[in-house]
Amino acid sequence: MKRADVVELFTRLRELNPHPTTELEYRTPFELLVAVVLSAQATDVGVNKATRKLYPKANTPQAILALGEEGLKRYISTIGLYNAKAKNVIALCRLLVEQHGGEVPRTREALEALPGVGRKTANVVLNTAFGEPTIAVDTHIFRVSNRTGLAPGKDVRAVEDKLEKVVPAEFKKDAHHWLILHGRYVCKARKPDCPICPIRDLCRYKHKTLPA
């Protein structure tokens, strides 16, 4: 995609949503970190339902450690893979207390050293909690980047690296949210909603859907 088209693409997405953010509900970096860990292979809606019950009872590493693994499971049992996630969250909380004074670290290396935290989760936390211009590539962003021709790549890391190069600096902080929301609500996996797409004339997808 030409640089002028990339600028136009993000300009339009910004006009439609000037202040995008995650759909996960959180008030602190720790709440966001736990929510993102829980969101793996789960919906934001499902995670929010669980954390609305969990966080009023326990929203610090110390409080979740006090709940214990079995206690935590009772709050998150509606989320897929909750057994493994409970184990990871407890281990994550222990490391935060032992190594970071109970605070969420602000570096990628320290975040990725936490149980259940990979590159994508670290990028989300760095971007959303701390305002870093990182771009976390999930299935929605991977799909949108390849379909539109914005940043084609065979895997998520290739797409992330390409986005780092092609997204202009002024759009980088919010690019992650714009692309995720576009993929979730317009450029859907099974049937993209091309007739209502605000960037359809810039998109290189060859199988655009037609109005019903």
XYZ file of N, CA and C in Angstrom:
636
model
N 0.844 -1.191 0.000
C 0.000 0.000 0.000
C 0.887 1.252 0.000
N 0.537 2.221 -0.853
C 1.320 3.458 -0.935
C 1.231 4.239 0.373
N 2.299 4.997 0.663
C 2.331 5.751 1.916
C 1.145 6.719 2.018
N 0.792 7.357 0.910
C -0.334 8.298 0.934
C -1.631 7.579 1.300
N -1.781 6.333 0.828
C -2.980 5.550 1.153
C -2.988 5.131 2.618
N -1.813 4.818 3.144
C -1.708 4.454 4.561
C -2.123 5.638 5.432
N -1.622 6.807 5.092
C -1.984 8.023 5.846
C -3.484 8.269 5.760
N -4.043 8.110 4.564
C -5.482 8.322 4.376
C -6.293 7.297 5.174
N -5.846 6.043 5.176
C -6.532 4.979 5.912
C -6.647 5.330 7.396
N -5.529 5.704 8.001
C -5.556 6.005 9.433
C -6.240 7.340 9.729
N -6.170 8.257 8.786
C -6.871 9.537 8.961
C -8.373 9.292 9.056
N -8.894 8.416 8.195
C -10.329 8.110 8.223
C -10.728 7.376 9.497
N -9.909 6.401 9.911
C -10.227 5.665 11.129
C -10.180 6.593 12.341
N -9.251 7.546 12.331
C -9.160 8.503 13.439
C -10.367 9.435 13.461
N -10.829 9.856 12.298
C -11.991 10.743 12.244
C -13.232 10.061 12.817
N -13.358 8.763 12.573
C -14.509 8.006 13.061
C -14.408 7.714 14.559
N -13.181 7.616 15.059
C -12.963 7.250 16.466
C -11.683 7.923 16.961
N -11.778 9.189 17.364
C -10.577 9.966 17.710
C -9.808 9.443 18.922
N -10.499 8.771 19.849
C -9.847 8.319 21.074
C -10.168 6.845 21.343
N -9.626 5.959 20.522
C -9.951 4.533 20.683
C -9.258 3.935 21.906
N -9.844 2.890 22.451
C -9.194 2.181 23.552
C -9.678 0.741 23.557
N -9.116 -0.045 24.452
C -9.507 -1.448 24.553
C -10.943 -1.579 25.053
N -11.586 -2.682 24.683
C -12.930 -2.956 25.189
C -12.882 -3.751 26.498
N -11.673 -4.123 26.930
C -11.520 -4.734 28.242
C -11.692 -3.662 29.316
N -12.395 -3.987 30.371
C -12.636 -3.015 31.443
C -11.509 -3.109 32.482
N -10.920 -1.957 32.809
C -9.828 -1.950 33.788
C -9.674 -0.545 34.350
N -9.053 -0.446 35.527
C -8.775 0.860 36.123
C -7.297 1.055 36.435
N -6.541 -0.035 36.502
C -5.120 0.052 36.820
C -4.329 -0.809 35.841
N -3.020 -0.580 35.713
C -2.203 -1.454 34.856
C -2.304 -2.928 35.244
N -2.401 -3.204 36.545
C -2.515 -4.600 36.975
C -3.835 -5.213 36.510
N -4.932 -4.483 36.658
C -6.226 -4.998 36.192
C -6.185 -5.268 34.681
N -5.537 -4.378 33.932
C -5.424 -4.595 32.491
C -4.591 -5.830 32.192
N -3.455 -5.971 32.872
C -2.577 -7.120 32.649
C -3.319 -8.424 32.861
N -4.026 -8.542 33.979
C -4.772 -9.769 34.263
C -5.876 -9.991 33.226
N -6.570 -8.930 32.848
C -7.646 -9.053 31.859
C -7.105 -9.544 30.516
N -5.945 -9.041 30.105
C -5.371 -9.457 28.822
C -4.927 -10.924 28.885
N -4.345 -11.330 30.004
C -3.969 -12.739 30.168
C -5.214 -13.625 30.092
N -6.294 -13.197 30.710
C -7.537 -13.977 30.691
C -8.196 -13.990 29.315
N -7.889 -12.993 28.490
C -8.584 -12.841 27.206
C -8.058 -13.761 26.105
N -6.971 -14.461 26.350
C -6.441 -15.375 25.335
C -7.498 -16.421 24.975
N -7.818 -16.511 23.690
C -8.835 -17.447 23.190
C -10.177 -17.288 23.926
N -10.475 -16.037 24.291
C -11.761 -15.718 24.922
C -12.194 -14.345 24.421
N -13.449 -14.004 24.614
C -13.932 -12.699 24.155
C -13.759 -11.660 25.261
N -13.628 -10.415 24.862
C -13.552 -9.322 25.834
C -14.823 -9.269 26.680
N -15.964 -9.537 26.051
C -17.242 -9.527 26.780
C -17.218 -10.560 27.901
N -16.735 -11.758 27.590
C -16.666 -12.823 28.591
C -15.702 -12.495 29.719
N -14.571 -11.902 29.366
C -13.588 -11.512 30.383
C -14.165 -10.432 31.291
N -14.833 -9.445 30.688
C -15.417 -8.357 31.489
C -16.446 -8.874 32.489
N -17.237 -9.860 32.081
C -18.236 -10.431 32.994
C -17.559 -11.033 34.224
N -16.427 -11.687 34.000
C -15.710 -12.317 35.108
C -15.009 -11.284 35.986
N -14.343 -10.313 35.355
C -13.574 -9.349 36.158
C -14.476 -8.379 36.924
N -15.709 -8.183 36.446
C -16.651 -7.334 37.198
C -16.962 -7.946 38.566
N -16.878 -9.260 38.652
C -17.087 -9.940 39.935
C -15.767 -10.063 40.712
N -14.686 -10.300 39.976
C -13.381 -10.517 40.622
C -12.787 -9.241 41.212
N -12.724 -8.171 40.425
C -11.969 -6.993 40.848
C -12.508 -6.275 42.096
N -13.820 -6.253 42.332
C -14.269 -5.654 43.596
C -13.772 -6.425 44.820
N -13.471 -7.719 44.639
C -12.977 -8.554 45.738
C -11.449 -8.577 45.784
N -10.821 -8.597 44.602
C -9.359 -8.719 44.544
C -8.846 -8.079 43.258
N -8.149 -6.952 43.394
C -7.619 -6.282 42.196
C -6.164 -5.847 42.370
N -5.452 -6.545 43.260
C -4.004 -6.342 43.416
C -3.351 -7.719 43.438
N -2.049 -7.790 43.160
C -1.372 -9.091 43.226
C -1.514 -9.739 44.598
N -1.394 -8.931 45.640
C -1.491 -9.471 46.998
C -2.877 -10.047 47.273
N -3.913 -9.343 46.829
C -5.288 -9.802 47.085
C -5.609 -11.070 46.303
N -5.113 -11.167 45.080
C -5.368 -12.376 44.286
C -4.582 -13.559 44.855
N -3.364 -13.303 45.339
C -2.602 -14.376 46.001
C -3.348 -14.871 47.240
N -3.985 -13.955 47.930
C -4.747 -14.339 49.124
C -5.945 -15.216 48.760
N -6.516 -14.982 47.575
C -7.625 -15.832 47.110
C -7.148 -17.262 46.888
N -5.929 -17.370 46.342
C -5.402 -18.688 46.002
C -5.936 -19.157 44.659
N -5.310 -20.196 44.126
C -5.677 -20.680 42.790
C -7.121 -21.160 42.723
N -7.538 -21.933 43.709
C -8.916 -22.452 43.704
C -9.932 -21.326 43.890
N -9.586 -20.367 44.741
C -10.476 -19.224 44.948
C -10.621 -18.392 43.690
N -9.527 -18.207 42.971
C -9.550 -17.449 41.722
C -10.400 -18.156 40.669
N -10.282 -19.470 40.612
C -11.036 -20.241 39.613
C -12.534 -19.997 39.715
N -13.020 -19.799 40.932
C -14.466 -19.593 41.110
C -14.954 -18.334 40.400
N -14.069 -17.363 40.259
C -14.435 -16.110 39.581
C -14.280 -16.186 38.063
N -13.376 -17.027 37.593
C -13.064 -17.018 36.149
C -13.472 -18.307 35.443
N -14.273 -19.138 36.103
C -14.614 -20.459 35.540
C -15.455 -20.385 34.268
N -16.022 -19.204 33.970
C -16.821 -19.052 32.744
C -15.935 -18.751 31.531
N -14.640 -18.545 31.771
C -13.702 -18.216 30.689
C -12.997 -19.488 30.229
N -12.808 -19.621 28.929
C -12.104 -20.784 28.394
C -10.694 -20.916 28.954
N -10.271 -22.171 29.142
C -8.922 -22.484 29.648
C -8.670 -21.884 31.036
N -9.725 -21.807 31.831
C -9.600 -21.096 33.114
C -8.647 -21.769 34.090
N -8.492 -23.094 34.013
C -7.565 -23.770 34.925
C -6.129 -23.306 34.697
N -5.704 -23.317 33.441
C -4.342 -22.888 33.106
C -4.160 -21.399 33.385
N -5.205 -20.630 33.098
C -5.115 -19.181 33.309
C -5.015 -18.844 34.800
N -5.755 -19.560 35.624
C -5.681 -19.332 37.070
C -4.274 -19.615 37.580
N -3.691 -20.691 37.097
C -2.319 -21.046 37.498
C -1.344 -19.950 37.098
N -1.485 -19.454 35.855
C -0.603 -18.399 35.366
C -0.778 -17.097 36.141
N -2.025 -16.728 36.418
C -2.278 -15.465 37.124
C -1.701 -15.509 38.538
N -1.858 -16.642 39.220
C -1.285 -16.774 40.567
C 0.242 -16.673 40.500
N 0.854 -17.356 39.551
C 2.316 -17.310 39.407
C 2.783 -15.903 39.025
N 2.022 -15.258 38.170
C 2.310 -13.875 37.748
C 2.261 -12.934 38.951
N 1.229 -13.078 39.776
C 1.090 -12.228 40.966
C 2.259 -12.441 41.924
N 2.674 -13.692 42.085
C 3.785 -13.995 42.990
C 5.063 -13.301 42.520
N 5.314 -13.363 41.204
C 6.516 -12.712 40.658
C 6.447 -11.198 40.792
N 5.262 -10.627 40.579
C 5.111 -9.182 40.722
C 5.443 -8.741 42.151
N 4.977 -9.511 43.123
C 5.233 -9.177 44.526
C 6.713 -9.369 44.868
N 7.276 -10.494 44.424
C 8.656 -10.833 44.790
C 9.701 -9.991 44.073
N 9.425 -9.643 42.804
C 10.462 -9.004 41.998
C 10.173 -7.547 41.619
N 8.915 -7.112 41.722
C 8.564 -5.773 41.238
C 7.783 -4.943 42.245
N 7.834 -5.339 43.509
C 7.143 -4.574 44.541
C 5.645 -4.500 44.350
N 5.078 -5.495 43.667
C 3.635 -5.518 43.432
C 3.169 -4.633 42.288
N 4.126 -4.015 41.578
C 3.785 -3.121 40.464
C 4.008 -3.823 39.127
N 3.260 -3.396 38.105
C 3.443 -3.940 36.762
C 4.665 -3.280 36.132
N 5.649 -4.070 35.678
C 6.842 -3.482 35.076
C 6.538 -2.791 33.753
N 7.391 -1.838 33.396
C 7.125 -1.031 32.200
C 8.053 -1.362 31.038
N 8.718 -2.513 31.094
C 9.580 -2.915 29.975
C 9.069 -4.220 29.373
N 9.303 -4.381 28.094
C 8.862 -5.597 27.405
C 9.527 -6.832 28.012
N 10.823 -6.736 28.281
C 11.559 -7.896 28.786
C 10.981 -8.383 30.112
N 10.722 -7.446 31.027
C 10.181 -7.818 32.333
C 8.756 -8.360 32.216
N 7.964 -7.777 31.322
C 6.597 -8.262 31.125
C 6.590 -9.668 30.559
N 7.432 -9.904 29.548
C 7.455 -11.216 28.895
C 8.023 -12.301 29.807
N 8.693 -11.906 30.876
C 9.213 -12.889 31.833
C 8.128 -13.376 32.786
N 6.960 -12.729 32.764
C 5.856 -13.114 33.647
C 5.087 -14.303 33.063
N 4.646 -15.237 33.885
C 3.878 -16.395 33.398
C 2.619 -15.964 32.652
N 2.375 -16.598 31.507
C 1.176 -16.302 30.731
C 1.252 -15.044 29.900
N 2.402 -14.363 29.914
C 2.553 -13.109 29.167
C 3.513 -13.312 27.999
N 2.978 -13.199 26.788
C 3.803 -13.286 25.592
C 3.985 -11.900 24.984
N 4.515 -11.861 23.794
C 4.799 -10.587 23.141
C 3.534 -9.765 22.921
N 2.450 -10.419 22.495
C 1.206 -9.684 22.219
C 0.660 -9.036 23.496
N 0.610 -9.807 24.585
C 0.112 -9.266 25.861
C 0.981 -8.113 26.338
N 2.300 -8.294 26.229
C 3.221 -7.230 26.635
C 2.969 -5.962 25.824
N 2.759 -6.115 24.527
C 2.499 -4.960 23.668
C 1.208 -4.248 24.061
N 0.169 -5.013 24.385
C -1.108 -4.408 24.787
C -0.915 -3.583 26.062
N -0.228 -4.144 27.038
C -0.018 -3.451 28.313
C 0.843 -2.206 28.113
N 1.924 -2.347 27.355
C 2.805 -1.199 27.107
C 2.044 -0.075 26.409
N 1.188 -0.438 25.461
C 0.450 0.562 24.700
C -0.696 1.172 25.505
N -1.541 0.314 26.055
C -2.789 0.785 26.665
C -2.593 1.334 28.076
N -1.735 0.696 28.858
C -1.526 1.158 30.235
C -0.484 2.267 30.320
N 0.537 2.184 29.453
C 1.673 3.091 29.598
C 1.895 4.028 28.408
N 1.027 3.946 27.394
C 1.088 4.900 26.287
C 2.242 4.719 25.319
N 2.848 3.527 25.315
C 3.941 3.266 24.377
C 3.362 3.004 22.981
N 4.077 3.409 21.917
C 3.549 3.222 20.553
C 3.779 1.810 20.010
N 3.399 0.807 20.791
C 3.554 -0.582 20.352
C 2.286 -1.050 19.651
N 2.434 -2.047 18.780
C 1.278 -2.579 18.051
C 1.195 -4.077 18.307
N 0.206 -4.479 19.078
C -0.006 -5.895 19.372
C -0.838 -6.498 18.247
N -0.329 -7.560 17.640
C -1.031 -8.167 16.505
C -1.820 -9.392 16.969
N -3.137 -9.275 16.912
C -4.001 -10.421 17.205
C -4.611 -10.907 15.893
N -5.586 -11.815 15.981
C -6.165 -12.370 14.749
C -6.851 -11.292 13.907
N -7.487 -10.319 14.566
C -8.159 -9.253 13.816
C -7.150 -8.396 13.044
N -6.095 -7.976 13.719
C -5.096 -7.116 13.071
C -4.347 -7.887 11.993
N -4.078 -9.164 12.247
C -3.415 -10.007 11.236
C -4.271 -10.068 9.975
N -5.569 -10.276 10.154
C -6.486 -10.379 9.019
C -6.591 -9.056 8.263
N -6.809 -7.960 8.984
C -6.968 -6.651 8.347
C -5.688 -6.247 7.606
N -4.548 -6.479 8.219
C -3.270 -6.095 7.614
C -3.024 -6.844 6.311
N -3.395 -8.130 6.281
C -3.199 -8.923 5.072
C -4.264 -8.637 4.018
N -5.517 -8.561 4.434
C -6.598 -8.323 3.473
C -6.439 -6.990 2.752
N -6.194 -5.960 3.520
C -6.153 -4.615 2.931
C -4.879 -4.363 2.135
N -3.826 -5.134 2.459
C -2.538 -4.861 1.845
C -1.725 -3.853 2.640
N -2.215 -3.492 3.829
C -1.521 -2.522 4.679
C -0.164 -3.044 5.127
N -0.152 -4.298 5.614
C 1.103 -4.879 6.110
C 1.028 -6.391 5.997
N 1.144 -6.911 4.783
C 1.032 -8.358 4.588
C 2.188 -9.100 5.265
N 1.861 -10.279 5.807
C 2.892 -11.095 6.434
C 2.372 -12.488 6.686
N 3.286 -13.478 6.729
C 2.872 -14.873 6.899
C 2.557 -15.224 8.344
N 3.100 -14.454 9.294
C 2.823 -14.726 10.700
C 2.692 -13.397 11.451
N 2.288 -13.480 12.727
C 1.992 -12.251 13.470
C 3.231 -11.373 13.653
N 4.386 -11.988 13.824
C 5.589 -11.183 14.023
C 5.963 -10.441 12.741
N 5.785 -11.113 11.593
C 6.075 -10.456 10.319
C 5.147 -9.260 10.106
N 3.876 -9.431 10.473
C 2.913 -8.332 10.344
C 3.263 -7.205 11.314
N 3.625 -7.562 12.544
C 4.004 -6.537 13.522
C 5.197 -5.715 13.020
N 6.201 -6.411 12.530
C 7.410 -5.720 12.043
C 7.082 -4.803 10.861
N 6.169 -5.269 9.993
C 5.784 -4.465 8.831
C 4.995 -3.232 9.277
N 4.081 -3.424 10.230
C 3.303 -2.292 10.739
C 4.213 -1.250 11.390
N 5.230 -1.716 12.094
C 6.177 -0.789 12.724
C 6.827 0.118 11.677
N 7.014 -0.427 10.483
C 7.676 0.334 9.409
C 6.710 1.255 8.668
N 5.479 0.777 8.445
C 4.592 1.520 7.547
C 3.634 2.491 8.242
N 3.357 2.269 9.542
C 2.413 3.160 10.228
C 3.125 4.458 10.603
N 2.650 5.603 10.109
C 3.278 6.888 10.446
C 3.255 7.141 11.944
N 4.263 7.846 12.430
C 4.441 8.073 13.866
C 3.199 8.679 14.530
N 2.507 9.581 13.826
C 1.367 10.262 14.455
C 0.196 9.322 14.743
N 0.179 8.166 14.066
C -0.919 7.212 14.255
C -0.525 5.996 15.093
N 0.750 5.873 15.424
C 1.249 4.619 16.001
C 0.631 4.273 17.354
N 0.424 5.258 18.193
C -0.080 4.963 19.541
C -1.478 4.335 19.500
N -2.309 4.745 18.552
C -3.697 4.260 18.497
C -3.952 3.234 17.394
N -2.941 2.950 16.579
C -3.128 2.050 15.432
C -3.664 0.690 15.862
N -3.134 0.159 16.941
C -3.558 -1.145 17.453
C -5.069 -1.177 17.675
N -5.591 -0.165 18.333
C -7.027 -0.145 18.651
C -7.882 0.062 17.406
N -7.462 0.967 16.525
C -8.247 1.189 15.303
C -8.349 -0.086 14.471
N -7.239 -0.782 14.312
C -7.231 -1.984 13.468
C -8.012 -3.129 14.108
N -7.892 -3.274 15.419
C -8.647 -4.337 16.114
C -10.150 -4.100 15.982
N -10.586 -2.875 16.236
C -12.013 -2.568 16.170
C -12.536 -2.695 14.740
N -11.718 -2.309 13.771
C -12.114 -2.448 12.373
C -12.291 -3.926 12.019
N -11.367 -4.752 12.489
C -11.469 -6.179 12.213
C -12.615 -6.846 12.943
N -12.905 -6.370 14.129
C -13.962 -6.979 14.951
C -15.365 -6.642 14.428
N -15.548 -5.422 13.931
C -16.896 -4.964 13.591
C -17.164 -4.743 12.099
N -16.117 -4.594 11.304
C -16.317 -4.346 9.870
C -15.650 -5.425 9.017
N -14.355 -5.560 9.147
C -13.606 -6.524 8.332
C -13.613 -7.887 9.022
N -14.820 -8.449 9.168
C -15.006 -9.684 9.931
C -14.424 -10.888 9.187
N -14.136 -11.931 9.970
C -13.452 -13.091 9.408
C -14.252 -13.788 8.303
N -15.477 -14.164 8.605
C -16.242 -14.961 7.641
C -16.783 -14.135 6.483
N -17.314 -12.968 6.815
C -17.898 -12.128 5.762
C -17.664 -10.667 6.100
N -16.643 -10.066 5.488
C -16.384 -8.650 5.761
C -17.543 -7.776 5.295
N -17.787 -6.702 6.017
C -18.892 -5.788 5.711
C -18.393 -4.677 4.783
N -17.955 -5.068 3.598
C -17.331 -4.121 2.666
C -18.224 -2.932 2.288
N -19.553 -3.132 2.116
C -20.380 -1.980 1.711
C -20.343 -0.810 2.698
N -20.133 -1.082 3.997
C -20.108 0.017 4.968
C -18.677 0.392 5.383
N -17.695 -0.226 4.755
C -16.302 -0.016 5.157
C -15.805 1.373 4.749
N -15.255 2.138 5.695
C -14.803 3.499 5.380
C -13.493 3.543 4.588
N -12.832 2.389 4.441
C -11.553 2.384 3.711
C -11.593 1.432 2.512
N -12.810 1.092 2.043
C -12.928 0.084 0.991
C -12.221 0.492 -0.301
N -12.165 1.789 -0.608
C -11.515 2.218 -1.846
C -9.990 2.133 -1.752
N -9.466 2.036 -0.539
C -8.018 1.911 -0.340
C -7.602 0.452 -0.219
N -8.553 -0.411 0.062
C -8.302 -1.825 0.361
C -8.042 -2.633 -0.912
N -7.095 -3.561 -0.820
C -6.723 -4.387 -1.977
C -7.382 -5.761 -1.989
N -8.302 -6.000 -1.082
C -8.964 -7.301 -1.009
C -9.746 -7.554 -2.305
N -9.521 -8.705 -2.909
C -10.088 -8.997 -4.235
C -11.522 -9.533 -4.174
N -11.961 -9.951 -2.985
C -13.283 -10.582 -2.894
C -14.244 -9.741 -2.039
N -14.302 -8.473 -2.333
C -15.157 -7.576 -1.550
C -16.620 -8.006 -1.640
N -17.317 -7.919 -0.519
C -18.741 -8.264 -0.503
C -19.556 -7.100 -1.055
N -20.747 -7.448 -1.555
C -21.628 -6.445 -2.166
C -22.802 -6.144 -1.230
N -23.473 -5.021 -1.433
C -24.647 -4.713 -0.603
C -25.696 -5.798 -0.707
N -26.396 -6.083 0.374
C -27.428 -7.129 0.371
C -28.613 -6.698 -0.482
